[in-house]
Coordinates of C-alpha atoms and ligand atoms in Angstrom, one line a residue:
X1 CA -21.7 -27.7 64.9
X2 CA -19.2 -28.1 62.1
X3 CA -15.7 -29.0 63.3
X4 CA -13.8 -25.5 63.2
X5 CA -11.7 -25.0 60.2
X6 CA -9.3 -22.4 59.1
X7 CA -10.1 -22.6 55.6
X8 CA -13.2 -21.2 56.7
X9 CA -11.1 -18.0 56.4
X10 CA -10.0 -16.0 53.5
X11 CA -6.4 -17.3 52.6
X12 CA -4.8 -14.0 53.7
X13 CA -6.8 -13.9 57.3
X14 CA -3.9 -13.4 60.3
X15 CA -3.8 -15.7 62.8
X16 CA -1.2 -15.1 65.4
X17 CA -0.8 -14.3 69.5
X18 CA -0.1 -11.0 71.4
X19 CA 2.6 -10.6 74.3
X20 CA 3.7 -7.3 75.9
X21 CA 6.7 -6.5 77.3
X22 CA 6.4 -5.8 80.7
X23 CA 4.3 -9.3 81.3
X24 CA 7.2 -11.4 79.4
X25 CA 10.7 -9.8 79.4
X26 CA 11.7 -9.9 82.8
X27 CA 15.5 -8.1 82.8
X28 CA 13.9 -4.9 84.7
X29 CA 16.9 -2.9 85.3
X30 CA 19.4 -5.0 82.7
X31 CA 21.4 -3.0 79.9
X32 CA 20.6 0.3 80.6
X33 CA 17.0 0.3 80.5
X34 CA 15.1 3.1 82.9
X35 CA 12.5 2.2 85.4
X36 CA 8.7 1.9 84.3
X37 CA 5.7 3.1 86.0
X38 CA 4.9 -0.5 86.4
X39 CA 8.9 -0.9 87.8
X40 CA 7.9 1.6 90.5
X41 CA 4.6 0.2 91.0
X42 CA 5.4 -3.0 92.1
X43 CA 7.7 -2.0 94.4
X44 CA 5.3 0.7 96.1
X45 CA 2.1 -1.8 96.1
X46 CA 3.7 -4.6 97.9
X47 CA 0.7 -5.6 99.4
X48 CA -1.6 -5.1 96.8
X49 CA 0.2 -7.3 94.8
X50 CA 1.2 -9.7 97.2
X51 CA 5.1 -8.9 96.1
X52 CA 4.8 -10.0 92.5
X53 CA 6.3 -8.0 89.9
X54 CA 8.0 -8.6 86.7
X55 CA 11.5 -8.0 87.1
X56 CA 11.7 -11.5 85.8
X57 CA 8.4 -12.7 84.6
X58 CA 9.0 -15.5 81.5
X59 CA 13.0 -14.2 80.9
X60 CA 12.0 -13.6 77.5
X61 CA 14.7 -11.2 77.2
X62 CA 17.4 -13.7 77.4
X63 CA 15.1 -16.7 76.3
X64 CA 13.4 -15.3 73.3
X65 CA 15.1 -17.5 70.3
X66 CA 14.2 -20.3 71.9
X67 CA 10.2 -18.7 72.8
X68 CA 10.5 -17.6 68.8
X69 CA 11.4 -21.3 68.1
X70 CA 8.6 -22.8 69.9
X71 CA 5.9 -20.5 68.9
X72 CA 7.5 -21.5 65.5
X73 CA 7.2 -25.1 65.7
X74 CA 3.4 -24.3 66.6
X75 CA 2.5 -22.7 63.4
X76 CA 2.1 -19.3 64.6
X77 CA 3.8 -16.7 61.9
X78 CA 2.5 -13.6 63.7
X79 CA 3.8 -12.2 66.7
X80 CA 2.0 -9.2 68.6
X81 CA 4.5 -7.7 71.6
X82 CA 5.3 -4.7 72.7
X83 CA 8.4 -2.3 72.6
X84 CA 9.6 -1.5 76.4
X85 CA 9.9 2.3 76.1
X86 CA 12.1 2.8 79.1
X87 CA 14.3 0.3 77.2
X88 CA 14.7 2.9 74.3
X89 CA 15.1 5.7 76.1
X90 CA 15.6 5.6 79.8
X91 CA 14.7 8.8 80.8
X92 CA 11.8 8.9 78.5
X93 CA 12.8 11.7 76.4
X94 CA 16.6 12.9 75.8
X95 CA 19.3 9.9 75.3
X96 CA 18.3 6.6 73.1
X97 CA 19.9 3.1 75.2
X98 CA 21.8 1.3 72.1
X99 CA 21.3 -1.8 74.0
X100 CA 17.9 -1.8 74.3
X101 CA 17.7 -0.4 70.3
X102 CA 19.7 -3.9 70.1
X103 CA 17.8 -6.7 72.3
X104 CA 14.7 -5.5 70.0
X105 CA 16.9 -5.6 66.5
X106 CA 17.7 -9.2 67.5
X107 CA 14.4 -10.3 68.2
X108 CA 12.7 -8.9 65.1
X109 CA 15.7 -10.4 63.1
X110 CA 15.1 -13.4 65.0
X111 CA 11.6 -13.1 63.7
X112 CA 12.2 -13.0 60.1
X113 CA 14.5 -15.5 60.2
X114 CA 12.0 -18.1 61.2
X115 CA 9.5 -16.6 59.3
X116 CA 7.5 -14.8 62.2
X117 CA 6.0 -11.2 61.3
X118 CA 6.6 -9.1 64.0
X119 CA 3.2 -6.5 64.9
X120 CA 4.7 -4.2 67.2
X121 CA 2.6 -2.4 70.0
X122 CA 4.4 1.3 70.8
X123 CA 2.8 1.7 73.9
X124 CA 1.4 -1.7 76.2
X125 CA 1.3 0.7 79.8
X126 CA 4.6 1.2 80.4
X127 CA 5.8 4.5 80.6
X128 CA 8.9 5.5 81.6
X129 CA 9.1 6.6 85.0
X130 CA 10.8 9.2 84.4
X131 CA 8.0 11.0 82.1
X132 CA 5.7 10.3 85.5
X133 CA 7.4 13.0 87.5
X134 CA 6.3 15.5 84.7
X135 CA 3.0 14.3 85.3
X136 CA 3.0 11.3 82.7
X137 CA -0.3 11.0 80.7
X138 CA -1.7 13.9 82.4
X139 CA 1.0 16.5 81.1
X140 CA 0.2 17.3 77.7
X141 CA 3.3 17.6 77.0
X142 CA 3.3 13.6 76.8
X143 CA 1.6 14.2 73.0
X144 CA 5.4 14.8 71.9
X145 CA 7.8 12.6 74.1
X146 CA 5.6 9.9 72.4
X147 CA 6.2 10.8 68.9
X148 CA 9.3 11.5 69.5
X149 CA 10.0 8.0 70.9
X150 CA 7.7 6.5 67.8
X151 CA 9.6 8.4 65.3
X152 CA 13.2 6.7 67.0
X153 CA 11.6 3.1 67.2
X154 CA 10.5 3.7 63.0
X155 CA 13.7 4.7 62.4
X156 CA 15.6 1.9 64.0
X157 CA 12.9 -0.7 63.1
X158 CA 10.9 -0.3 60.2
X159 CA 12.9 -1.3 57.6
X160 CA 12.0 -4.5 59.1
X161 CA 8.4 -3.8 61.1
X162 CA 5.7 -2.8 59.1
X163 CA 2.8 -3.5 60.8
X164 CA 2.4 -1.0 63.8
X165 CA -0.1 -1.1 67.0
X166 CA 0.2 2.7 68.4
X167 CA -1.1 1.8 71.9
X168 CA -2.7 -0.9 73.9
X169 CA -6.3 -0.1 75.2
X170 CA -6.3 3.6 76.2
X171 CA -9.4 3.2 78.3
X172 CA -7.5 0.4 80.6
X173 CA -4.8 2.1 81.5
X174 CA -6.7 5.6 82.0
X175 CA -9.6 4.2 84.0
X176 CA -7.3 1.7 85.9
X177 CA -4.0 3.6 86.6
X178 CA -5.6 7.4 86.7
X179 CA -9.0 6.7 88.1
X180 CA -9.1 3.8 90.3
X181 CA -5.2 3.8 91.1
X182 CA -5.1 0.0 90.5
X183 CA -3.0 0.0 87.8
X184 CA 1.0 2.2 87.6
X185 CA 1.3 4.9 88.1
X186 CA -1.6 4.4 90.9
X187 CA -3.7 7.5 90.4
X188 CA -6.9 8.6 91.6
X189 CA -9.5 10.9 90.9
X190 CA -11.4 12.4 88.0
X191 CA -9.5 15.4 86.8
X192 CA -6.1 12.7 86.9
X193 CA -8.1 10.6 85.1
X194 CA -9.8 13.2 82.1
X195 CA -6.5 15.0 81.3
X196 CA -5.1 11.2 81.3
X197 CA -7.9 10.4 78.7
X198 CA -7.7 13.1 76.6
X199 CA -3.4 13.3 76.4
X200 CA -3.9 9.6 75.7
X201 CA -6.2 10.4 73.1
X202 CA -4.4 13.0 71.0
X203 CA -1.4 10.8 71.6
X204 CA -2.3 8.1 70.0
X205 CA -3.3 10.0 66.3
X206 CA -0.2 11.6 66.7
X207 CA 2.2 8.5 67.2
X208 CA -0.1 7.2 64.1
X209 CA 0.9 10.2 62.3
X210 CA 4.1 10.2 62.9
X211 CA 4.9 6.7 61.9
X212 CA 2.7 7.2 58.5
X213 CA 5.5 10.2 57.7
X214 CA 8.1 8.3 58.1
X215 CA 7.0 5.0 56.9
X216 CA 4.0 5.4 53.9
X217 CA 3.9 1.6 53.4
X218 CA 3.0 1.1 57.0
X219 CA -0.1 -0.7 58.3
X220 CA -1.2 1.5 61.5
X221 CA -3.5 0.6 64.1
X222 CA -4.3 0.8 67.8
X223 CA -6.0 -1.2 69.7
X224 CA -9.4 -1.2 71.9
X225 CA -10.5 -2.9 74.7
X226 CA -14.6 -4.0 74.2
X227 CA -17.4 -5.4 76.2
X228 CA -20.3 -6.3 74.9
X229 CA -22.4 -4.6 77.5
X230 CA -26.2 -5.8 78.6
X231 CA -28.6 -4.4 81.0
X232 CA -29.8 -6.5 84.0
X233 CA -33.7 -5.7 83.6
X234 CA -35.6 -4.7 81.1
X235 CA -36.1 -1.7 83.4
X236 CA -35.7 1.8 81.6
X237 CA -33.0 3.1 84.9
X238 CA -30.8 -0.2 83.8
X239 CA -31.2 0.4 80.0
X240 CA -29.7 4.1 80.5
X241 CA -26.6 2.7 82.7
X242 CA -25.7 0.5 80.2
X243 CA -25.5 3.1 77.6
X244 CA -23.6 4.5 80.3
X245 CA -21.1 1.8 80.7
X246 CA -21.1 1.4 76.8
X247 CA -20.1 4.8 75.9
X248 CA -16.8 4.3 78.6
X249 CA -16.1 0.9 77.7
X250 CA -16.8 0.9 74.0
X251 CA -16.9 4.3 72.9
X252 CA -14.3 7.0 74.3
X253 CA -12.0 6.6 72.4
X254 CA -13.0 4.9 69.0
X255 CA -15.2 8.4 68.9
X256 CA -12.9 10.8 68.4
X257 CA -10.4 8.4 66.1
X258 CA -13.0 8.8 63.7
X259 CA -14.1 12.4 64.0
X260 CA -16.8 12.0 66.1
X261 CA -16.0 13.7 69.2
X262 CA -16.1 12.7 72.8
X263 CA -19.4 10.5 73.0
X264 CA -20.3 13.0 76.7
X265 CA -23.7 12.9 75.8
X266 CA -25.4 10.7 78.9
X267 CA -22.3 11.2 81.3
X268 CA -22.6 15.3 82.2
X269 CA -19.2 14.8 83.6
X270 CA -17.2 13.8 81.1
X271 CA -17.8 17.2 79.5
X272 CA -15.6 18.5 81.7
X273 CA -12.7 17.1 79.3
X274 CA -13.3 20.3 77.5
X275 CA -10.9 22.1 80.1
X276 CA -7.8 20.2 78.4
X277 CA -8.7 21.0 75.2
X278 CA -7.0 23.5 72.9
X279 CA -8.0 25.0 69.4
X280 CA -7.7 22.5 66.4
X281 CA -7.5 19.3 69.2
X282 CA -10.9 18.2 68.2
X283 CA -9.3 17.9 65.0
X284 CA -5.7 16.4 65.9
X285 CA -8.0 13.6 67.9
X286 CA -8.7 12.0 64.0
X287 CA -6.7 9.8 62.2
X288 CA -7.6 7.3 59.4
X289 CA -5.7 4.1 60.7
X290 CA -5.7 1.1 58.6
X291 CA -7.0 -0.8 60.9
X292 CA -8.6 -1.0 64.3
X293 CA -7.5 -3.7 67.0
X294 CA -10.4 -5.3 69.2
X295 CA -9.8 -7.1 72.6
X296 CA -12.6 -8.9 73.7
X297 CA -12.5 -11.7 76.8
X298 CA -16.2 -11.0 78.0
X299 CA -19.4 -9.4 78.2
X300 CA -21.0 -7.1 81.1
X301 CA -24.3 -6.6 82.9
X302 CA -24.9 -3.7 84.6
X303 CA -27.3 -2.1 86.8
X304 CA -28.4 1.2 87.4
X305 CA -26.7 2.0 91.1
X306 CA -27.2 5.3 92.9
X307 CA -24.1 4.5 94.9
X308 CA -21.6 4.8 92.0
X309 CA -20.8 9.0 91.3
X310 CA -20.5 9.9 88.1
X311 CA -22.2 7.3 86.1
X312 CA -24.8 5.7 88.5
X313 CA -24.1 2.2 87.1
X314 CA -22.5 -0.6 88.5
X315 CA -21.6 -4.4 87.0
X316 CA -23.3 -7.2 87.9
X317 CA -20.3 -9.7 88.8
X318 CA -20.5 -13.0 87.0
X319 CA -20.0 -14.6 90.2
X320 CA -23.3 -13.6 91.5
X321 CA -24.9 -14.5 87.9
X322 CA -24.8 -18.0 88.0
X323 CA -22.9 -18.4 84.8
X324 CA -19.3 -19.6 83.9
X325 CA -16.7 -17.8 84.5
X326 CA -12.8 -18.2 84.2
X327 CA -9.8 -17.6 86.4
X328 CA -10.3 -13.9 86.0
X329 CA -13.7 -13.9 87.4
X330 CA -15.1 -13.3 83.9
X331 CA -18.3 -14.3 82.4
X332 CA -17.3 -17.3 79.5
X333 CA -19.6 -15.7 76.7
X334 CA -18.3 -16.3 73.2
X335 CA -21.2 -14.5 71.7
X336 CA -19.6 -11.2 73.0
X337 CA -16.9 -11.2 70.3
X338 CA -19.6 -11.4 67.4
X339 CA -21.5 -8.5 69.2
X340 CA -18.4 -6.6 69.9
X341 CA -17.3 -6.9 65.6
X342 CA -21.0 -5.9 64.7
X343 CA -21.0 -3.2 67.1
X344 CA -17.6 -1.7 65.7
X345 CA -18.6 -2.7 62.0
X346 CA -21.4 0.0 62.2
X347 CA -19.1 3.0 62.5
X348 CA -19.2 5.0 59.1
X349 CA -15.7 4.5 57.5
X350 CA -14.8 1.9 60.3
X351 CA -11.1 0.6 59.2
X352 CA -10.6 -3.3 58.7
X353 CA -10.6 -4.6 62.0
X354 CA -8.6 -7.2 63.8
X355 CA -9.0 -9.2 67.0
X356 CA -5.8 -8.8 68.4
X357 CA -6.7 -10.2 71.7
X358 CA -8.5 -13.0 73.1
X359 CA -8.2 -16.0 75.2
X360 CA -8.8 -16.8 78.5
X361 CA -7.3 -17.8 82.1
X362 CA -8.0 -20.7 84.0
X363 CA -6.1 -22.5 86.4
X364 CA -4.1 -25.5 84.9
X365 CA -2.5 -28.4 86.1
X366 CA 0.8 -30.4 85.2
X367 CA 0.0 -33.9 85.3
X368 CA 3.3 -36.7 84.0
X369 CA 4.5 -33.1 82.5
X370 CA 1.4 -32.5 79.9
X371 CA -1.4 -30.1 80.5
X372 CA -5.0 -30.7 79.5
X373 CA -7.1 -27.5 79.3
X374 CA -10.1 -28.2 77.7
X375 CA -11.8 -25.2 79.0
X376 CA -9.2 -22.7 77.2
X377 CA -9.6 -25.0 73.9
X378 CA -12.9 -24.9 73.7
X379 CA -13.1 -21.0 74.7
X380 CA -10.7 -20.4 71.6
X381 CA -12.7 -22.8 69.4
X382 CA -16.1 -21.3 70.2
X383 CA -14.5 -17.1 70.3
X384 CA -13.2 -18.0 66.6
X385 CA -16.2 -19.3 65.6
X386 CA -17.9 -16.3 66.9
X387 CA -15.5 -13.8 64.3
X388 CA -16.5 -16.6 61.7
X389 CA -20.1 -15.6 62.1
X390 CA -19.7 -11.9 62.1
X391 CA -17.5 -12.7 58.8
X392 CA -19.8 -14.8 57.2
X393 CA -22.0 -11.7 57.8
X394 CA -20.4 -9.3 56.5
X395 CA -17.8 -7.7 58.6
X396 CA -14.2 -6.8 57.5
X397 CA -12.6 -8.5 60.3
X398 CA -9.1 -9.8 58.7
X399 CA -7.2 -11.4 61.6
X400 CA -7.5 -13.2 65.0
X401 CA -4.7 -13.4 67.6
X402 CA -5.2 -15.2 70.8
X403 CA -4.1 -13.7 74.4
X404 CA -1.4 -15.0 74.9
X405 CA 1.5 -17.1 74.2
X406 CA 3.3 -18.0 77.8
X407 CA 1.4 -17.8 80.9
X408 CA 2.4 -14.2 82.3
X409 CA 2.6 -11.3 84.9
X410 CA -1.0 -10.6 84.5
X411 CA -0.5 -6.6 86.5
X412 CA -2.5 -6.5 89.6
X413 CA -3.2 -10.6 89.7
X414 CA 0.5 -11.2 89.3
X415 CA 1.2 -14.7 88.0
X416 CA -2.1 -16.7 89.5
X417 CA -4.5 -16.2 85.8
X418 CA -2.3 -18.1 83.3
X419 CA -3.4 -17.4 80.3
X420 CA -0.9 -19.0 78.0
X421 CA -1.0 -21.5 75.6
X422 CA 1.8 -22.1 76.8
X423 CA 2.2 -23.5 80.2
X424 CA 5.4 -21.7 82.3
X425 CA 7.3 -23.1 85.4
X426 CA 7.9 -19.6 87.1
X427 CA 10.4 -21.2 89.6
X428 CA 12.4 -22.7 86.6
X429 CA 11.6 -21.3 83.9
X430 CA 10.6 -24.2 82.3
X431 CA 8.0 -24.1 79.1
X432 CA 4.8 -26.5 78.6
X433 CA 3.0 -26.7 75.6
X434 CA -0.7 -26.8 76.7
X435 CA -3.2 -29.3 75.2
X436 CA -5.0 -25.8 73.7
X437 CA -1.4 -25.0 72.6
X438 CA -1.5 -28.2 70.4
X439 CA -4.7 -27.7 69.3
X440 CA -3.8 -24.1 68.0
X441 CA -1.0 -25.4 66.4
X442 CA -2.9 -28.2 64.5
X443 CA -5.3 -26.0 63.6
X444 CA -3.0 -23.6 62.0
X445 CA -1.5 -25.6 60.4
Ligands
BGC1 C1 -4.3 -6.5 78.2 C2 -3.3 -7.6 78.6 C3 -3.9 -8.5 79.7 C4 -5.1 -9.1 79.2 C5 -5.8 -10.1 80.2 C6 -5.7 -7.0 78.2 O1 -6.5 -6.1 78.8 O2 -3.9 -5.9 77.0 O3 -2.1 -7.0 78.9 O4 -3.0 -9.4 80.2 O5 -6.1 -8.2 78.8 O6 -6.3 -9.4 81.3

């Protein structure tokens, strides 16, 4: 194959890397800002997490001009992170923290100044903690306190920020932290987890609509996490549990973006979503973003499994498929982000899309202070090769930002998956650039 060159993309195609708040910023309780559900989290799942957390993760709060400088010096002009809500506004709702309005004033000035154009995510799972006692994403109620704290960050931001991410894959935090309880605020169940879904749902069209009000010249999206699901067999039981599987991890909430409703078709249960609705919701769910945000890291197999309730399908770990995997205990299958562009690129009136996460863990070592990770280069090499082919086919996919910058809390693996590009000493705080780091940079250049 043809060495991988960015030419290859149209002139104007974004290239950058995504970060979120809680995994980088560290400074948990410092100038004013509230507690988190993750703030809470970690302290209450001790064991789960082995007694990680990120009241300090990378220190990006007090190390970010020299972060900005680095990811500077490796040619990346576009910067995905996240806005700490309980930074804004403690409580959730109610009084706005100046200094937390400041620490993000300085970094997007800090930004520009080197040239770096800030893509801000509203919403990468941390909700204030404070909102959780009313119930969180399961109060509907939630629908406003998250305009209202969109409509203060546009204010206070976007004569700078223009390009706006409203929240960071909806069905993750749902499934994880209102069904399985693995993720804050450490819920369980299926009603927690429906009224979670739908809140989130309405939420996110609203927080796009508010920032289009304020802000016409805005460029609004939200982001989507994707699997390019298989079944195991060619067996007619495995064939309906990945449609199954599909329509929860590709389809709940693309769906009603567009005007399509729920997809509850071949899951009976999800109908019962219906109880949280209201007259003129099924409307209020639709909003014409400018663009849709894809995160893709693998594919899944899955089985048809009488065991499982609700959906009858299980996944088929990689581990037990014979196949590579990475630190995360994910299947390495590049193919998945082609399928994953072609599979969104078939919705009528689909938006531009963008990959606005990628990459891939793997454990790295520091030898004479340098870092050779060929299996994250070549990961990179072969996913960007895979949005090249969907392009080259057709699809309006306009940008491409690798997961992530520094190696991170990564939630309920705490800091064992490094994902970075760039390599971080967690006892010192000291930075490495990674041989894929290098290779990114070059290749940007
Ligand atoms: C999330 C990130 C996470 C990454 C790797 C995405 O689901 O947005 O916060 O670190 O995947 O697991």
């Amino acid at each position: 194959m043809a060495p991988l060159k960015k030419e290859a993309f149209d002139d104007d195609f974004i290239w950058g890397i995504s970060t979120a708040a809680y995994q980088i910023e560290g400074a948990h309780n410092k100038d004013g800002k509230g507690p988190s559900i993750w703030d809470v989290f970690v302290q209450k799942k001790k064991s789960l997490l082995h007694g990680q957390h990120g009241n300090i993760a990378c220190d990006f709060y007090h190390r970010y001009t020299d972060d900005l400088i680095l990811m500077r010096k490796l040619n990346i002009y576009n910067h995905r992170f996240s806005i700490a809500w309980s930074r804004i506004l403690p409580e959730g709702n109610g009084r706005i923290n100046q200094q937390g309005i400041d620490f993000y004033n300085k970094l997007i000035d800090r930004s520009l100044e080197l040239g770096i154009r800030p893509w801000v995510t509203l919403y990468h799972w941390d909700l204030p903690h404070a909102l959780d006692r009313n119930g969180g994403w399961t109060n509907r109620d939630v629908k406003e306190w998250f305009g209202n704290y969109v409509a203060i960050c546009v204010k206070h931001f976007g004569d700078r920020v223009k390009d706006w991410i409203v929240l960071n894959e909806p069905t993750v935090f749902c499934a994880a932290g209102y069904f399985f309880g693995i993720h804050a605020p450490g819920k369980n169940g299926l009603d927690t987890f429906l009224a979670a879904t739908h809140h989130t749902a309405l939420a996110q069209a609203h927080g796009a609509r508010v920032i289009k009000s304020l802000q016409t010249d805005s460029n609004v999206g939200t982001t989507f996490s994707c699997s390019h699901v298989q079944p195991f067999s060619a067996s007619e039981k495995d064939a309906l549990a990945a449609e199954r599987a599909d329509l929860l991890l590709n389809r709940l909430f693309i769906e009603p973006l567009l005007g399509l409703g729920y997809p509850t078709g071949s899951i009976k249960v999800l109908n019962r979503i219906e109880k949280y609705m209201q007259q003129n919701d099924e409307q209020d769910l639709k909003f014409n973003m400018d663009f849709i945000g894809l995160q893709n890291y693998t594919r899944e197999i899955i089985k048809h499994s009488y065991f499982v309730p609700y959906i009858q399908a299980k996944i088929v770990n990689a581990k037990n498929r014979a196949v590579e995997t990475t630190a995360m205990n994910w299947e390495v299958y590049p193919e998945s982000v082609y399928h994953t562009l072609k599979k969104f690129s078939a919705y009528h009136n689909i938006p531009p899309l963008i990959i606005t996460e990628n990459g891939a863990a793997f454990p790295d070592n520091v030898v004479n202070g340098k870092i050779d990770d060929p299996k994250r280069k070549q990961y990179l090499q072969d996913a960007i090769q895979q949005v090249l082919r969907a392009k080259q086919e057709g699809v309006n996919v306009k940008g491409y930002f690798v997961w992530t910058f520094l190696d991170n809390f990564e939630w309920a693996e705490g800091y064992v998956p490094r994902f970075g590009l760039v390599y971080v000493d967690f006892s010192t705080q000291q930075r490495i650039v990674k041989a894929s780091g290098h290779w990114y940079a070059e290749f940007l250049k």
